Coordinates of C-alpha atoms and ligand atoms in Angstrom, one line a residue:
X1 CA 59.9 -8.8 -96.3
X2 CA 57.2 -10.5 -98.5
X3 CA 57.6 -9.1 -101.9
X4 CA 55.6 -9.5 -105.6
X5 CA 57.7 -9.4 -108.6
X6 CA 55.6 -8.3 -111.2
X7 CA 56.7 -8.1 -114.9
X8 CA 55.4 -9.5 -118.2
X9 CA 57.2 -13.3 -119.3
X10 CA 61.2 -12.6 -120.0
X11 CA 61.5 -9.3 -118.2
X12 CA 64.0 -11.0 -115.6
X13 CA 61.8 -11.6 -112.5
X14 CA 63.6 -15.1 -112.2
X15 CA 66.9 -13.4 -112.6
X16 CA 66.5 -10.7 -110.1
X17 CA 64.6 -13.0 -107.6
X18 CA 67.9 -15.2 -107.0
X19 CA 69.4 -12.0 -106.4
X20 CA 67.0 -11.2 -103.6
X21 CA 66.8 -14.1 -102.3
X22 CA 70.0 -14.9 -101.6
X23 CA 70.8 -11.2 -100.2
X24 CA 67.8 -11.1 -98.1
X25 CA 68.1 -15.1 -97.3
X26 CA 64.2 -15.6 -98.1
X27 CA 63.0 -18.3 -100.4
X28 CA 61.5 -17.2 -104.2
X29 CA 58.1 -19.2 -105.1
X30 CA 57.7 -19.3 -108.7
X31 CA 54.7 -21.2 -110.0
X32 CA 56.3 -21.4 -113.2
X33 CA 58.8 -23.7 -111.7
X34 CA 56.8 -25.5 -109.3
X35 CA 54.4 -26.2 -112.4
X36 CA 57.6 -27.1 -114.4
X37 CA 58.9 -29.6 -111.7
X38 CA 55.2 -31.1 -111.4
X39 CA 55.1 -31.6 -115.4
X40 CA 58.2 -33.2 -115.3
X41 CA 57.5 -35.8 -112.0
X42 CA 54.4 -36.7 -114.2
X43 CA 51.8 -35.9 -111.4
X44 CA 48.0 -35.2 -111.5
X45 CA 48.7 -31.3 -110.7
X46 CA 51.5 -31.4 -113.8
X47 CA 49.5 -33.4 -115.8
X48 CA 46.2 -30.6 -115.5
X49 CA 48.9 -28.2 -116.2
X50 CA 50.5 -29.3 -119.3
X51 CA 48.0 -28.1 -122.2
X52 CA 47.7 -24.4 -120.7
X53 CA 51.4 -24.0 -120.6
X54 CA 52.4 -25.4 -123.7
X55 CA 49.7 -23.1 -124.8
X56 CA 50.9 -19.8 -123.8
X57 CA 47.6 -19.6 -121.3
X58 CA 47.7 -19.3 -117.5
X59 CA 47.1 -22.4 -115.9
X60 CA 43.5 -22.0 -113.9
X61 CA 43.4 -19.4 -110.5
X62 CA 42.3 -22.9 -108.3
X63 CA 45.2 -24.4 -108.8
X64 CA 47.7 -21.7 -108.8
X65 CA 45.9 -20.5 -105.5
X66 CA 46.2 -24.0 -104.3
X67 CA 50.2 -24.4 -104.9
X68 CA 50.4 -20.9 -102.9
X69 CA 48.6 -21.4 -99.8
X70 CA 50.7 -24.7 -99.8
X71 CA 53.9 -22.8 -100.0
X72 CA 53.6 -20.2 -98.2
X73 CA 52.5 -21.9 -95.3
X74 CA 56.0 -23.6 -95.0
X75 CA 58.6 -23.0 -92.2
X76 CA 60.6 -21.0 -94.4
X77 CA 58.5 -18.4 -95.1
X78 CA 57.9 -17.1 -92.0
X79 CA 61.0 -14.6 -92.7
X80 CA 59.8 -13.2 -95.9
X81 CA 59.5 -14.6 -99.5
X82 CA 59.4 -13.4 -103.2
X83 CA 56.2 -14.5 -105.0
X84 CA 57.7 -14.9 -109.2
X85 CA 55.1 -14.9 -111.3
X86 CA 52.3 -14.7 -109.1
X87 CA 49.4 -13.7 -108.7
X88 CA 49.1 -13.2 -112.5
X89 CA 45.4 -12.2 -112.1
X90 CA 43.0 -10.3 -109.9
X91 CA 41.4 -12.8 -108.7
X92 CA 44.8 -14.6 -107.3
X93 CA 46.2 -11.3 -105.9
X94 CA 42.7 -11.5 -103.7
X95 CA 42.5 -15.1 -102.8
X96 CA 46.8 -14.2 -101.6
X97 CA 44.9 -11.0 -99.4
X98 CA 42.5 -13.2 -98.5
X99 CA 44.8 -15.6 -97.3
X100 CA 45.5 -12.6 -94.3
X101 CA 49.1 -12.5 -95.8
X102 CA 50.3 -8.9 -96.0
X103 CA 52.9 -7.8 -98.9
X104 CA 55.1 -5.0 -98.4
X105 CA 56.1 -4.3 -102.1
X106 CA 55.1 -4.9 -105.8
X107 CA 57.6 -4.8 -107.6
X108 CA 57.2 -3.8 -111.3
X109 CA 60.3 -4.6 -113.8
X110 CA 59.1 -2.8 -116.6
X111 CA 60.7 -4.2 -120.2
X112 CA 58.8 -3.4 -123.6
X113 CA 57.7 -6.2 -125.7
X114 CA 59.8 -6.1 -128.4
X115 CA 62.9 -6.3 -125.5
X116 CA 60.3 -9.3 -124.3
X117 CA 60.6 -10.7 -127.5
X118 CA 64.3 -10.9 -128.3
X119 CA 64.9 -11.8 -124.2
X120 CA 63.0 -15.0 -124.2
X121 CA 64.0 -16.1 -127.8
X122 CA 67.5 -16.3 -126.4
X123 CA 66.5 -18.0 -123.1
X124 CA 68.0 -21.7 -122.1
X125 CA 67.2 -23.4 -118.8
X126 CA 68.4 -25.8 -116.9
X127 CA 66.1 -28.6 -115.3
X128 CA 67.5 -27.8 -112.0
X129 CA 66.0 -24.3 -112.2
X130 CA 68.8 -21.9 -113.3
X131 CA 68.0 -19.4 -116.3
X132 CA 70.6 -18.3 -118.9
X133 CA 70.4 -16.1 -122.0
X134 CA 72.3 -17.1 -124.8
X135 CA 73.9 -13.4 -125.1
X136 CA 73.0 -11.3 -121.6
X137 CA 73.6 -14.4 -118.9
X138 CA 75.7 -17.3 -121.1
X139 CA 77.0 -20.2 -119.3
X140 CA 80.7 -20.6 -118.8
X141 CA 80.1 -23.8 -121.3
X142 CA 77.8 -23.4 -123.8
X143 CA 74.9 -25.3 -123.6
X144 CA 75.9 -26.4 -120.2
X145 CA 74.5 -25.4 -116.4
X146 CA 76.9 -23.9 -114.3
X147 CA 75.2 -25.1 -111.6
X148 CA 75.3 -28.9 -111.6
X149 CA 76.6 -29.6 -114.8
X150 CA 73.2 -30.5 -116.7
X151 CA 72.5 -30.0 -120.9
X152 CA 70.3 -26.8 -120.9
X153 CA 67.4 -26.5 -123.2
X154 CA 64.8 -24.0 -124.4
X155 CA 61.3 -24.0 -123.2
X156 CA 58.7 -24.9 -124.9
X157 CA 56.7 -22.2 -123.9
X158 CA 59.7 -20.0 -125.3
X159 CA 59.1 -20.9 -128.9
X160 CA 58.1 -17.2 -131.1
X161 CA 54.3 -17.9 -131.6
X162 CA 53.6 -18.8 -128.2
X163 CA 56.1 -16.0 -126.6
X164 CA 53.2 -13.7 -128.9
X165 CA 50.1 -15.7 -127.0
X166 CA 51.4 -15.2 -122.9
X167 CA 52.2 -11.0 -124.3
X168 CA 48.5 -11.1 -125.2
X169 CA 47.3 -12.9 -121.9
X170 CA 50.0 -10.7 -119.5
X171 CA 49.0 -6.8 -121.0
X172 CA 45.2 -8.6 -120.3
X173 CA 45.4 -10.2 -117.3
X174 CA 48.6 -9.7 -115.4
X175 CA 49.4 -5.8 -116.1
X176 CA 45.9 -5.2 -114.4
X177 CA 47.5 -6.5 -110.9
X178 CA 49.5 -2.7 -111.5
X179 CA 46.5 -0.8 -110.6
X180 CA 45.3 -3.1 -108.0
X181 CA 48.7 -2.6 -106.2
X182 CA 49.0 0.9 -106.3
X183 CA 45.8 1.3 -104.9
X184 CA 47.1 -0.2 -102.2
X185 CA 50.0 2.2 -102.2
X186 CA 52.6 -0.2 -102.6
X187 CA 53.7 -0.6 -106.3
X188 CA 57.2 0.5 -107.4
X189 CA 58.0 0.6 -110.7
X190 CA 61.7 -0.6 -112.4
X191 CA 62.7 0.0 -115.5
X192 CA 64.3 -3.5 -116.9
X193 CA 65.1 -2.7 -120.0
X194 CA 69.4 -2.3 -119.0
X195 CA 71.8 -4.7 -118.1
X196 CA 71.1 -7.2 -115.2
X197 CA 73.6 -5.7 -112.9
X198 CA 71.8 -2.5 -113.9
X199 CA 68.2 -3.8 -112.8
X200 CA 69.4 -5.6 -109.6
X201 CA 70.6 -1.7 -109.1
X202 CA 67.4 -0.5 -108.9
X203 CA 65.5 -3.2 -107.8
X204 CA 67.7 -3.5 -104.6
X205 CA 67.3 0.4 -104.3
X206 CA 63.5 -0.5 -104.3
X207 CA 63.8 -2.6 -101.4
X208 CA 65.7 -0.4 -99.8
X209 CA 69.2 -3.0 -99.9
Ligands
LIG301 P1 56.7 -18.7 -115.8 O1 57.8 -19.6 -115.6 O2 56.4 -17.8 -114.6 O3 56.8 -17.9 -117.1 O4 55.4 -19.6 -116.0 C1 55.3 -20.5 -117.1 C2 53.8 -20.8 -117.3 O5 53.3 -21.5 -116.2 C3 52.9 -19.7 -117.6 O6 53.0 -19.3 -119.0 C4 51.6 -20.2 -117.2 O7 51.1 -21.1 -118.2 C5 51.9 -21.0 -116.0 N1 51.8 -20.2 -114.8 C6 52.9 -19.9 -113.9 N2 52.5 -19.1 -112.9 C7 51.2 -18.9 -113.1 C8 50.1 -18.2 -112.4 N3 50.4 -17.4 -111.3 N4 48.9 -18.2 -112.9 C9 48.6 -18.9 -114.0 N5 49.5 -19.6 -114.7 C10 50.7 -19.6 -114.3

């Protein structure tokens, strides 16, 4: 199954996505991270990346469209993957159909901004990937990863004025990609606003798990 998770920053697409991954036993791309990891290793791709992110703005289509057709040309997506966080524009959710690659479902997690904004100011990661929130996903140890042990930190991007700037760009640029997939006849909606056991309820209900 090749699925979208659509949703503005902080509505839980990372959460849910390791869900779904690891029930369905397909890999999650997430530009974010693969943008994250590429900042961090100090490479040209991370390098290019580095003001638009700390910005709040989406890193340019080439690239993005680039790191996709890279991806999803690997072994293990032959099976089915989750795209997280993209496309985030039109023009990436064409150059994705263009690529002849066909998704079966877009699926919406619908949160409202001021949710948004009390989600992500709680937010701590971990530099091996895993997300936390402070007071809906703590980690057994605070400030610590369950996963391998490392200090986790808040991003950067996180911080209140730029959380404001990537609402702006998302209800302009991103929400857009709603329309454009239920044209297609393929958009289910969530609402993300409960728990995350209650989501992961209805998002595996969406994918019929
Ligand atoms: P995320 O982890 O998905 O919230 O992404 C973090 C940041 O990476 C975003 O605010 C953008 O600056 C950049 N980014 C990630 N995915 C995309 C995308 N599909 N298009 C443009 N920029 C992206």
């Amino acid at each position: 199954m090749n699925i979208i998770l659509l949703g503005a920053p902080g509505a839980g697409k990372g959460t849910q996505a390791e869900i779904i991954c690891e029930k369905l036993k397909i890999p999650t791309i997430s530009t974010g991270a693969i943008l994250r990891q590429a900042m961090k290793d100090g490479t040209e791709m991370g390098k290019k990346a580095k003001s638009f992110i700390e910005a709040g703005d989406l890193v340019p289509d080439d690239v993005i469209i680039g790191i996709v057709k890279d991806r999803l040309a690997a072994d293990d997506c032959k099976n089915g993957f989750i795209l997280d966080g993209v496309p985030r524009t039109i023009a990436q959710a064409e150059a994705i159909d263009a690529m002849g690659i066909k998704i079966d479902i877009a699926l919406d997690i619908e949160v409202k901004d001021e949710t948004i904004i009390e989600r992500v100011s709680g937010r701590r990661v971990c530099s091996c990937g895993a997300s936390y929130h402070i007071k809906y996903k703590p980690s057994a140890v605070d400030g610590i990863c369950d996963k391998c042990g490392q200090p986790l930190t808040i991003r950067k991007d996180d911080e209140p004025a730029t959380v404001l700037d990537r609402l702006t760009t998302y209800h302009k640029l991103t929400e857009p990609l709603k329309d454009f997939y239920k044209a297609k006849g393929i958009l289910v909606e969530v609402d993300g606003e409960g728990s995350v056991e209650n989501t992961t309820e209805l998002v595996l209900k969406a994918i019929g798990e």
